[in-house]
PDB file of C-alpha atoms in Angstrom:
ATOM      1  CA  MET A 171      83.756 -87.262-186.926  1.00 48.00           C
ATOM      2  CA  SER A 172      85.956 -85.669-184.268  1.00 60.00           C
ATOM      3  CA  GLY A 173      89.235 -83.877-184.873  1.00 72.00           C
ATOM      4  CA  MET A 174      92.426 -85.417-183.543  1.00 72.00           C
ATOM      5  CA  LYS A 175      93.214 -82.215-181.625  1.00 83.00           C
ATOM      6  CA  GLU A 176      90.338 -83.032-179.268  1.00 84.00           C
ATOM      7  CA  TYR A 177      92.457 -85.778-177.692  1.00 86.00           C
ATOM      8  CA  ILE A 178      94.955 -83.162-176.556  1.00 83.00           C
ATOM      9  CA  GLU A 179      92.261 -80.733-175.438  1.00 85.00           C
ATOM     10  CA  GLN A 180      90.601 -83.439-173.335  1.00 86.00           C
ATOM     11  CA  ALA A 181      93.834 -84.560-171.669  1.00 85.00           C
ATOM     12  CA  ASP A 182      93.929 -84.068-167.897  1.00 88.00           C
ATOM     13  CA  ASP A 183      96.182 -81.759-165.898  1.00 87.00           C
ATOM     14  CA  GLU A 184      98.547 -84.622-165.061  1.00 89.00           C
ATOM     15  CA  LEU A 185      99.150 -85.718-168.645  1.00 92.00           C
ATOM     16  CA  LEU A 186      99.643 -82.307-170.267  1.00 92.00           C
ATOM     17  CA  PRO A 187     102.731 -81.226-168.256  1.00 93.00           C
ATOM     18  CA  ARG A 188     104.285 -84.652-168.839  1.00 94.00           C
ATOM     19  CA  LEU A 189     103.553 -84.266-172.538  1.00 93.00           C
ATOM     20  CA  VAL A 190     105.348 -80.909-172.574  1.00 93.00           C
ATOM     21  CA  ILE A 191     108.499 -82.482-171.095  1.00 96.00           C
ATOM     22  CA  ASP A 192     108.212 -85.396-173.511  1.00 97.00           C
ATOM     23  CA  ALA A 193     108.006 -82.940-176.416  1.00 96.00           C
ATOM     24  CA  PHE A 194     111.399 -81.526-175.392  1.00 96.00           C
ATOM     25  CA  ARG A 195     112.714 -85.082-175.246  1.00 97.00           C
ATOM     26  CA  ARG A 196     111.481 -85.856-178.757  1.00 97.00           C
ATOM     27  CA  ILE A 197     113.064 -82.665-180.122  1.00 97.00           C
ATOM     28  CA  VAL A 198     116.438 -83.608-178.605  1.00 97.00           C
ATOM     29  CA  VAL A 199     116.330 -87.198-179.856  1.00 98.00           C
ATOM     30  CA  HIS A 200     115.085 -86.194-183.324  1.00 98.00           C
ATOM     31  CA  TYR A 201     117.895 -83.639-183.564  1.00 98.00           C
ATOM     32  CA  GLY A 202     120.383 -86.349-182.612  1.00 97.00           C
ATOM     33  CA  TYR A 203     119.022 -88.799-185.167  1.00 98.00           C
ATOM     34  CA  TRP A 204     119.258 -86.169-187.884  1.00 98.00           C
ATOM     35  CA  PHE A 205     122.888 -85.516-187.010  1.00 98.00           C
ATOM     36  CA  ALA A 206     123.637 -89.247-186.869  1.00 97.00           C
ATOM     37  CA  GLN A 207     122.139 -89.866-190.291  1.00 98.00           C
ATOM     38  CA  VAL A 208     123.853 -86.900-191.935  1.00 98.00           C
ATOM     39  CA  GLU A 209     127.139 -88.141-190.450  1.00 97.00           C
ATOM     40  CA  HIS A 210     126.409 -91.664-191.709  1.00 96.00           C
ATOM     41  CA  GLN A 211     125.421 -90.537-195.208  1.00 98.00           C
ATOM     42  CA  LEU A 212     127.843 -87.633-195.772  1.00 98.00           C
ATOM     43  CA  GLY A 213     130.655 -88.077-193.239  1.00 96.00           C
ATOM     44  CA  MET A 214     131.508 -86.379-189.955  1.00 94.00           C
ATOM     45  CA  GLU A 215     133.138 -83.261-191.399  1.00 93.00           C
ATOM     46  CA  LYS A 216     130.128 -82.401-193.572  1.00 97.00           C
ATOM     47  CA  ALA A 217     127.732 -83.288-190.768  1.00 97.00           C
ATOM     48  CA  MET A 218     129.443 -80.868-188.385  1.00 95.00           C
ATOM     49  CA  ASN A 219     129.371 -78.114-190.999  1.00 95.00           C
ATOM     50  CA  VAL A 220     125.647 -78.632-191.580  1.00 98.00           C
ATOM     51  CA  GLU A 221     124.955 -78.908-187.846  1.00 98.00           C
ATOM     52  CA  GLN A 222     126.420 -75.455-187.269  1.00 95.00           C
ATOM     53  CA  GLU A 223     123.880 -73.935-189.665  1.00 97.00           C
ATOM     54  CA  VAL A 224     121.047 -76.069-188.292  1.00 98.00           C
ATOM     55  CA  TRP A 225     121.806 -75.232-184.662  1.00 97.00           C
ATOM     56  CA  ASP A 226     121.886 -71.483-185.267  1.00 95.00           C
ATOM     57  CA  ALA A 227     118.503 -71.602-186.989  1.00 96.00           C
ATOM     58  CA  SER A 228     116.897 -74.172-184.687  1.00 96.00           C
ATOM     59  CA  ILE A 229     117.906 -72.697-181.338  1.00 96.00           C
ATOM     60  CA  GLY A 230     116.909 -69.248-182.568  1.00 94.00           C
ATOM     61  CA  ASN A 231     113.424 -70.438-183.489  1.00 95.00           C
ATOM     62  CA  GLN A 232     112.942 -72.397-180.287  1.00 96.00           C
ATOM     63  CA  LEU A 233     114.140 -69.672-177.935  1.00 96.00           C
ATOM     64  CA  LYS A 234     112.024 -67.070-179.719  1.00 95.00           C
ATOM     65  CA  ARG A 235     108.863 -69.145-179.249  1.00 96.00           C
ATOM     66  CA  LEU A 236     109.702 -70.156-175.690  1.00 96.00           C
ATOM     67  CA  GLY A 237     110.555 -66.549-174.843  1.00 96.00           C
ATOM     68  CA  LYS A 238     107.133 -65.396-175.985  1.00 96.00           C
ATOM     69  CA  THR A 239     105.446 -68.181-174.015  1.00 96.00           C
ATOM     70  CA  PHE A 240     107.365 -67.747-170.761  1.00 95.00           C
ATOM     71  CA  GLY A 241     107.983 -64.023-171.025  1.00 96.00           C
ATOM     72  CA  PHE A 242     111.762 -63.882-171.184  1.00 96.00           C
ATOM     73  CA  PRO A 243     113.692 -61.732-173.671  1.00 96.00           C
ATOM     74  CA  VAL A 244     116.343 -63.232-175.942  1.00 95.00           C
ATOM     75  CA  GLU A 245     119.427 -61.202-176.848  1.00 92.00           C
ATOM     76  CA  ASN A 246     121.550 -62.391-179.769  1.00 89.00           C
ATOM     77  CA  GLY A 247     120.422 -65.981-179.359  1.00 90.00           C
ATOM     78  CA  ILE A 248     120.880 -66.105-175.573  1.00 95.00           C
ATOM     79  CA  PRO A 249     118.128 -65.662-172.951  1.00 96.00           C
ATOM     80  CA  ALA A 250     118.702 -62.363-171.140  1.00 96.00           C
ATOM     81  CA  VAL A 251     118.549 -64.107-167.767  1.00 95.00           C
ATOM     82  CA  ILE A 252     121.682 -66.061-168.735  1.00 97.00           C
ATOM     83  CA  ARG A 253     123.470 -63.200-170.477  1.00 96.00           C
ATOM     84  CA  ASN A 254     122.990 -60.937-167.442  1.00 96.00           C
ATOM     85  CA  MET A 255     124.148 -63.428-164.806  1.00 97.00           C
ATOM     86  CA  PRO A 256     127.264 -62.434-162.816  1.00 98.00           C
ATOM     87  CA  LYS A 257     130.461 -64.156-163.897  1.00 97.00           C
ATOM     88  CA  ALA A 258     130.678 -66.257-160.725  1.00 98.00           C
ATOM     89  CA  ASP A 259     127.111 -67.497-161.237  1.00 98.00           C
ATOM     90  CA  LEU A 260     127.821 -68.378-164.869  1.00 97.00           C
ATOM     91  CA  ILE A 261     130.866 -70.406-163.840  1.00 97.00           C
ATOM     92  CA  ASP A 262     128.782 -72.159-161.166  1.00 98.00           C
ATOM     93  CA  LEU A 263     126.088 -72.889-163.760  1.00 97.00           C
ATOM     94  CA  LEU A 264     128.687 -74.341-166.129  1.00 98.00           C
ATOM     95  CA  GLU A 265     129.923 -76.643-163.365  1.00 97.00           C
ATOM     96  CA  LYS A 266     126.386 -77.855-162.718  1.00 98.00           C
ATOM     97  CA  LEU A 267     125.890 -78.452-166.450  1.00 98.00           C
ATOM     98  CA  GLY A 268     129.144 -80.416-166.481  1.00 97.00           C
ATOM     99  CA  ILE A 269     127.891 -82.581-163.619  1.00 97.00           C
ATOM    100  CA  ASN A 270     124.590 -83.124-165.450  1.00 97.00           C
ATOM    101  CA  TRP A 271     126.495 -84.073-168.607  1.00 97.00           C
ATOM    102  CA  LEU A 272     128.607 -86.632-166.749  1.00 96.00           C
ATOM    103  CA  ALA A 273     125.571 -88.016-164.915  1.00 95.00           C
ATOM    104  CA  ASN A 274     123.778 -88.414-168.245  1.00 96.00           C
ATOM    105  CA  ASP A 275     126.759 -90.345-169.609  1.00 95.00           C
ATOM    106  CA  GLY A 276     126.831 -92.592-166.550  1.00 94.00           C
ATOM    107  CA  ILE A 277     123.095 -93.267-166.611  1.00 96.00           C
ATOM    108  CA  TRP A 278     123.337 -94.428-170.231  1.00 97.00           C
ATOM    109  CA  PHE A 279     126.294 -96.681-169.426  1.00 95.00           C
ATOM    110  CA  GLN A 280     124.639 -98.248-166.387  1.00 95.00           C
ATOM    111  CA  ALA A 281     121.341 -98.808-168.192  1.00 97.00           C
ATOM    112  CA  VAL A 282     123.057-100.729-171.000  1.00 97.00           C
ATOM    113  CA  GLU A 283     125.278-102.608-168.545  1.00 96.00           C
ATOM    114  CA  LYS A 284     122.320-103.625-166.378  1.00 96.00           C
ATOM    115  CA  THR A 285     120.454-105.238-169.270  1.00 97.00           C
ATOM    116  CA  TYR A 286     123.170-106.326-171.684  1.00 98.00           C
ATOM    117  CA  GLY A 287     126.357-106.573-169.622  1.00 96.00           C
ATOM    118  CA  MET A 288     129.635-104.722-169.233  1.00 92.00           C
ATOM    119  CA  ASN A 289     131.067-105.724-172.614  1.00 94.00           C
ATOM    120  CA  ASP A 290     128.190-104.224-174.595  1.00 97.00           C
ATOM    121  CA  ALA A 291     128.150-101.125-172.389  1.00 95.00           C
ATOM    122  CA  LYS A 292     131.864-100.508-172.979  1.00 93.00           C
ATOM    123  CA  ARG A 293     131.460-101.166-176.702  1.00 94.00           C
ATOM    124  CA  CYS A 294     128.634 -98.626-176.973  1.00 96.00           C
ATOM    125  CA  ASN A 295     130.535 -96.145-174.815  1.00 95.00           C
ATOM    126  CA  ASP A 296     133.746 -96.381-176.822  1.00 94.00           C
ATOM    127  CA  THR A 297     131.893 -95.963-180.110  1.00 95.00           C
ATOM    128  CA  CYS A 298     129.969 -92.990-178.742  1.00 96.00           C
ATOM    129  CA  TRP A 299     133.245 -91.227-177.967  1.00 96.00           C
ATOM    130  CA  THR A 300     134.459 -91.635-181.548  1.00 95.00           C
ATOM    131  CA  ARG A 301     131.609 -89.274-182.454  1.00 96.00           C
ATOM    132  CA  TYR A 302     131.413 -87.055-179.397  1.00 97.00           C
ATOM    133  CA  SER A 303     135.123 -86.226-179.042  1.00 98.00           C
ATOM    134  CA  PRO A 304     135.553 -84.660-182.504  1.00 97.00           C
ATOM    135  CA  PHE A 305     132.192 -82.923-182.136  1.00 97.00           C
ATOM    136  CA  GLU A 306     133.217 -81.390-178.814  1.00 98.00           C
ATOM    137  CA  ALA A 307     136.569 -80.345-180.271  1.00 98.00           C
ATOM    138  CA  GLU A 308     134.847 -78.667-183.213  1.00 97.00           C
ATOM    139  CA  ARG A 309     132.423 -76.814-180.945  1.00 97.00           C
ATOM    140  CA  ILE A 310     135.314 -75.514-178.835  1.00 98.00           C
ATOM    141  CA  LYS A 311     137.251 -74.476-181.943  1.00 98.00           C
ATOM    142  CA  GLN A 312     134.237 -72.527-183.173  1.00 96.00           C
ATOM    143  CA  LEU A 313     133.634 -70.849-179.817  1.00 96.00           C
ATOM    144  CA  LEU A 314     137.289 -69.870-179.350  1.00 97.00           C
ATOM    145  CA  GLU A 315     137.914 -69.233-183.062  1.00 97.00           C
ATOM    146  CA  LEU A 316     140.867 -71.623-183.097  1.00 98.00           C
ATOM    147  CA  PRO A 317     142.519 -72.344-186.466  1.00 97.00           C
ATOM    148  CA  ASP A 318     142.658 -75.844-187.949  1.00 94.00           C
ATOM    149  CA  ASP A 319     146.443 -75.835-187.727  1.00 93.00           C
ATOM    150  CA  GLY A 320     146.707 -74.288-184.270  1.00 97.00           C
ATOM    151  CA  GLY A 321     149.035 -77.011-183.008  1.00 97.00           C
ATOM    152  CA  ILE A 322     149.849 -77.537-179.340  1.00 98.00           C
ATOM    153  CA  PRO A 323     148.764 -74.021-178.212  1.00 98.00           C
ATOM    154  CA  ALA A 324     145.289 -74.638-179.662  1.00 98.00           C
ATOM    155  CA  LEU A 325     145.089 -78.068-178.020  1.00 98.00           C
ATOM    156  CA  LYS A 326     146.018 -76.627-174.614  1.00 98.00           C
ATOM    157  CA  LYS A 327     143.193 -74.101-174.893  1.00 98.00           C
ATOM    158  CA  ALA A 328     140.712 -76.660-176.185  1.00 98.00           C
ATOM    159  CA  LEU A 329     141.429 -79.112-173.358  1.00 98.00           C
ATOM    160  CA  ALA A 330     140.608 -76.364-170.851  1.00 98.00           C
ATOM    161  CA  PHE A 331     137.124 -75.901-172.320  1.00 98.00           C
ATOM    162  CA  ARG A 332     135.982 -79.539-172.420  1.00 98.00           C
ATOM    163  CA  MET A 333     132.999 -80.582-170.318  1.00 97.00           C
ATOM    164  CA  TYR A 334     135.365 -82.672-168.212  1.00 96.00           C
ATOM    165  CA  ALA A 335     137.430 -79.578-167.427  1.00 96.00           C
ATOM    166  CA  LEU A 336     134.388 -78.047-165.721  1.00 96.00           C
ATOM    167  CA  ILE A 337     134.237 -80.761-163.063  1.00 96.00           C
ATOM    168  CA  ASN A 338     137.657 -82.472-162.863  1.00 96.00           C
ATOM    169  CA  LYS A 339     141.064 -81.171-161.815  1.00 97.00           C
ATOM    170  CA  GLN A 340     143.602 -81.456-164.623  1.00 97.00           C
ATOM    171  CA  SER A 341     147.046 -80.086-165.422  1.00 98.00           C
ATOM    172  CA  ILE A 342     149.378 -79.686-168.386  1.00 98.00           C
ATOM    173  CA  GLU A 343     153.160 -79.989-168.415  1.00 98.00           C
ATOM    174  CA  ASP A 344     154.981 -78.273-171.257  1.00 98.00           C
ATOM    175  CA  VAL A 345     157.671 -80.642-172.550  1.00 98.00           C
ATOM    176  CA  ASP A 346     158.693 -78.407-175.456  1.00 96.00           C
ATOM    177  CA  ASP A 347     157.037 -76.339-178.185  1.00 94.00           C
ATOM    178  CA  ASN A 348     155.758 -79.484-179.897  1.00 96.00           C
ATOM    179  CA  CYS A 349     154.806 -81.658-176.927  1.00 98.00           C
ATOM    180  CA  ILE A 350     152.732 -81.529-173.743  1.00 98.00           C
ATOM    181  CA  ILE A 351     151.736 -84.045-171.078  1.00 99.00           C
ATOM    182  CA  PHE A 352     148.135 -83.832-169.888  1.00 98.00           C
ATOM    183  CA  ARG A 353     147.224 -85.307-166.494  1.00 98.00           C
ATOM    184  CA  MET A 354     143.821 -85.931-164.966  1.00 97.00           C
ATOM    185  CA  ASN A 355     144.717 -85.190-161.353  1.00 97.00           C
ATOM    186  CA  GLU A 356     141.237 -85.593-159.921  1.00 95.00           C
ATOM    187  CA  CYS A 357     138.551 -87.566-161.743  1.00 95.00           C
ATOM    188  CA  ARG A 358     135.011 -87.328-160.427  1.00 93.00           C
ATOM    189  CA  VAL A 359     134.168 -90.885-161.483  1.00 92.00           C
ATOM    190  CA  GLN A 360     137.304 -92.513-160.096  1.00 93.00           C
ATOM    191  CA  ALA A 361     137.227 -90.462-156.894  1.00 91.00           C
ATOM    192  CA  ALA A 362     133.661 -91.626-156.222  1.00 89.00           C
ATOM    193  CA  ARG A 363     134.714 -95.253-156.695  1.00 89.00           C
ATOM    194  CA  LYS A 364     137.683 -94.725-154.397  1.00 88.00           C
ATOM    195  CA  ARG A 365     135.407 -93.344-151.662  1.00 92.00           C
ATOM    196  CA  ARG A 366     133.302 -96.500-151.914  1.00 91.00           C
ATOM    197  CA  GLY A 367     136.370 -98.722-151.637  1.00 92.00           C
ATOM    198  CA  LEU A 368     136.152 -99.876-155.269  1.00 89.00           C
ATOM    199  CA  ASP A 369     138.976-100.415-157.741  1.00 91.00           C
ATOM    200  CA  ASP A 370     139.520 -97.873-160.500  1.00 92.00           C
ATOM    201  CA  TYR A 371     137.128 -98.165-163.417  1.00 90.00           C
ATOM    202  CA  PRO A 372     139.191 -99.524-166.362  1.00 92.00           C
ATOM    203  CA  CYS A 373     138.715 -96.560-168.701  1.00 94.00           C
ATOM    204  CA  LYS A 374     141.805 -97.010-170.873  1.00 95.00           C
ATOM    205  CA  SER A 375     139.854 -98.368-173.837  1.00 94.00           C
ATOM    206  CA  VAL A 376     137.639 -95.305-174.008  1.00 95.00           C
ATOM    207  CA  GLY A 377     140.584 -92.986-173.315  1.00 96.00           C
ATOM    208  CA  ASN A 378     142.395 -94.461-176.307  1.00 97.00           C
ATOM    209  CA  VAL A 379     139.434 -93.277-178.374  1.00 97.00           C
ATOM    210  CA  GLU A 380     138.481 -90.079-176.568  1.00 97.00           C
ATOM    211  CA  TYR A 381     141.841 -88.315-176.507  1.00 98.00           C
ATOM    212  CA  PRO A 382     143.237 -89.168-179.965  1.00 98.00           C
ATOM    213  CA  TYR A 383     139.943 -88.261-181.656  1.00 98.00           C
ATOM    214  CA  PHE A 384     139.776 -84.977-179.756  1.00 98.00           C
ATOM    215  CA  ALA A 385     143.388 -84.039-180.472  1.00 98.00           C
ATOM    216  CA  ARG A 386     143.163 -84.879-184.187  1.00 98.00           C
ATOM    217  CA  ALA A 387     140.000 -82.802-184.495  1.00 97.00           C
ATOM    218  CA  VAL A 388     141.884 -79.834-183.036  1.00 98.00           C
ATOM    219  CA  ASP A 389     144.862 -80.372-185.359  1.00 98.00           C
ATOM    220  CA  LYS A 390     145.210 -83.488-187.498  1.00 96.00           C
ATOM    221  CA  ARG A 391     149.000 -83.433-187.042  1.00 97.00           C
ATOM    222  CA  ILE A 392     148.777 -84.172-183.302  1.00 98.00           C
ATOM    223  CA  VAL A 393     149.677 -87.707-182.176  1.00 98.00           C
ATOM    224  CA  THR A 394     148.391 -89.040-178.843  1.00 99.00           C
ATOM    225  CA  GLU A 395     150.182 -91.509-176.577  1.00 98.00           C
ATOM    226  CA  CYS A 396     148.812 -93.007-173.362  1.00 98.00           C
ATOM    227  CA  ILE A 397     151.301 -92.734-170.495  1.00 98.00           C
ATOM    228  CA  GLY A 398     148.981 -94.459-168.060  1.00 98.00           C
ATOM    229  CA  CYS A 399     145.258 -95.008-167.557  1.00 97.00           C
ATOM    230  CA  PRO A 400     143.289 -97.496-165.411  1.00 96.00           C
ATOM    231  CA  PRO A 401     143.624-100.449-165.190  1.00 95.00           C
ATOM    232  CA  ASP A 402     147.282 -99.323-165.401  1.00 96.00           C
ATOM    233  CA  GLU A 403     149.022 -98.549-162.140  1.00 94.00           C
ATOM    234  CA  HIS A 404     149.312 -94.825-161.485  1.00 96.00           C
ATOM    235  CA  PRO A 405     150.653 -92.493-158.778  1.00 95.00           C
ATOM    236  CA  GLU A 406     148.389 -90.856-156.224  1.00 93.00           C
ATOM    237  CA  ASP A 407     148.486 -87.444-157.890  1.00 95.00           C
ATOM    238  CA  TRP A 408     146.859 -88.473-161.187  1.00 97.00           C
ATOM    239  CA  PHE A 409     144.494 -91.082-162.594  1.00 96.00           C
ATOM    240  CA  CYS A 410     145.461 -90.898-166.260  1.00 97.00           C
ATOM    241  CA  ALA A 411     148.123 -89.129-168.287  1.00 98.00           C
ATOM    242  CA  TRP A 412     148.497 -88.511-172.015  1.00 99.00           C
ATOM    243  CA  ARG A 413     151.324 -87.222-174.179  1.00 99.00           C
ATOM    244  CA  PHE A 414     150.403 -85.062-177.163  1.00 99.00           C
ATOM    245  CA  THR A 415     153.041 -84.436-179.820  1.00 99.00           C
ATOM    246  CA  ILE A 416     152.748 -82.532-183.062  1.00 95.00           C
ATOM    247  CA  LYS A 417     154.539 -84.069-186.003  1.00 85.00           C
ATOM    248  CA  THR A 418     156.306 -81.350-187.989  1.00 75.00           C
TER     249      THR A 418
END
């Protein structure tokens, strides 16, 4: 009787590297399923609280083992090669990560659309943002140590640290102490469509999920209003605009 480990030991040099990459994939997906089920069973707020504890422990374990394998030191949970990068290089890296994030989102959308059609792709996309937007807001609040009742000042900061902010040009107009108007002046997705001579992608349905969920996660008192978003007509200097008001 042979041990199951022999199958791995007998694998060829082509399969083993692919298996390593697939192991990373399984870790990511398993992590996501855990989060999804905790959110389903216990609710989003409890899931995000648990995820914070899980992430700190999980990433620490994984980086420690990978550091030993690949020979890189880890300092306070961050690989030294990243911690010691010059500021300009870190900002460039963040931009590249933002592009990868957006590409990942687009690949998912197109894969569903190709097989099941636009309606199902938009439905999946919109639902995804009901989960991702509050999660992103919570991560930013933790990183910046923003209070739960930080109001409009907290929202302005949080909007500047979204993944979208790394790759798109956006601006904020201060209406008064309790209200701002946020404009997406340059959108990577819409600009690419424009270069190809295509109409704007009608993203209003997802925007009506993305922005209210994000704002409420920053401060539950904030109300979101769409000023304009494709397929709405809009001026040349912005693609979408949103009004955020805090109810006092």
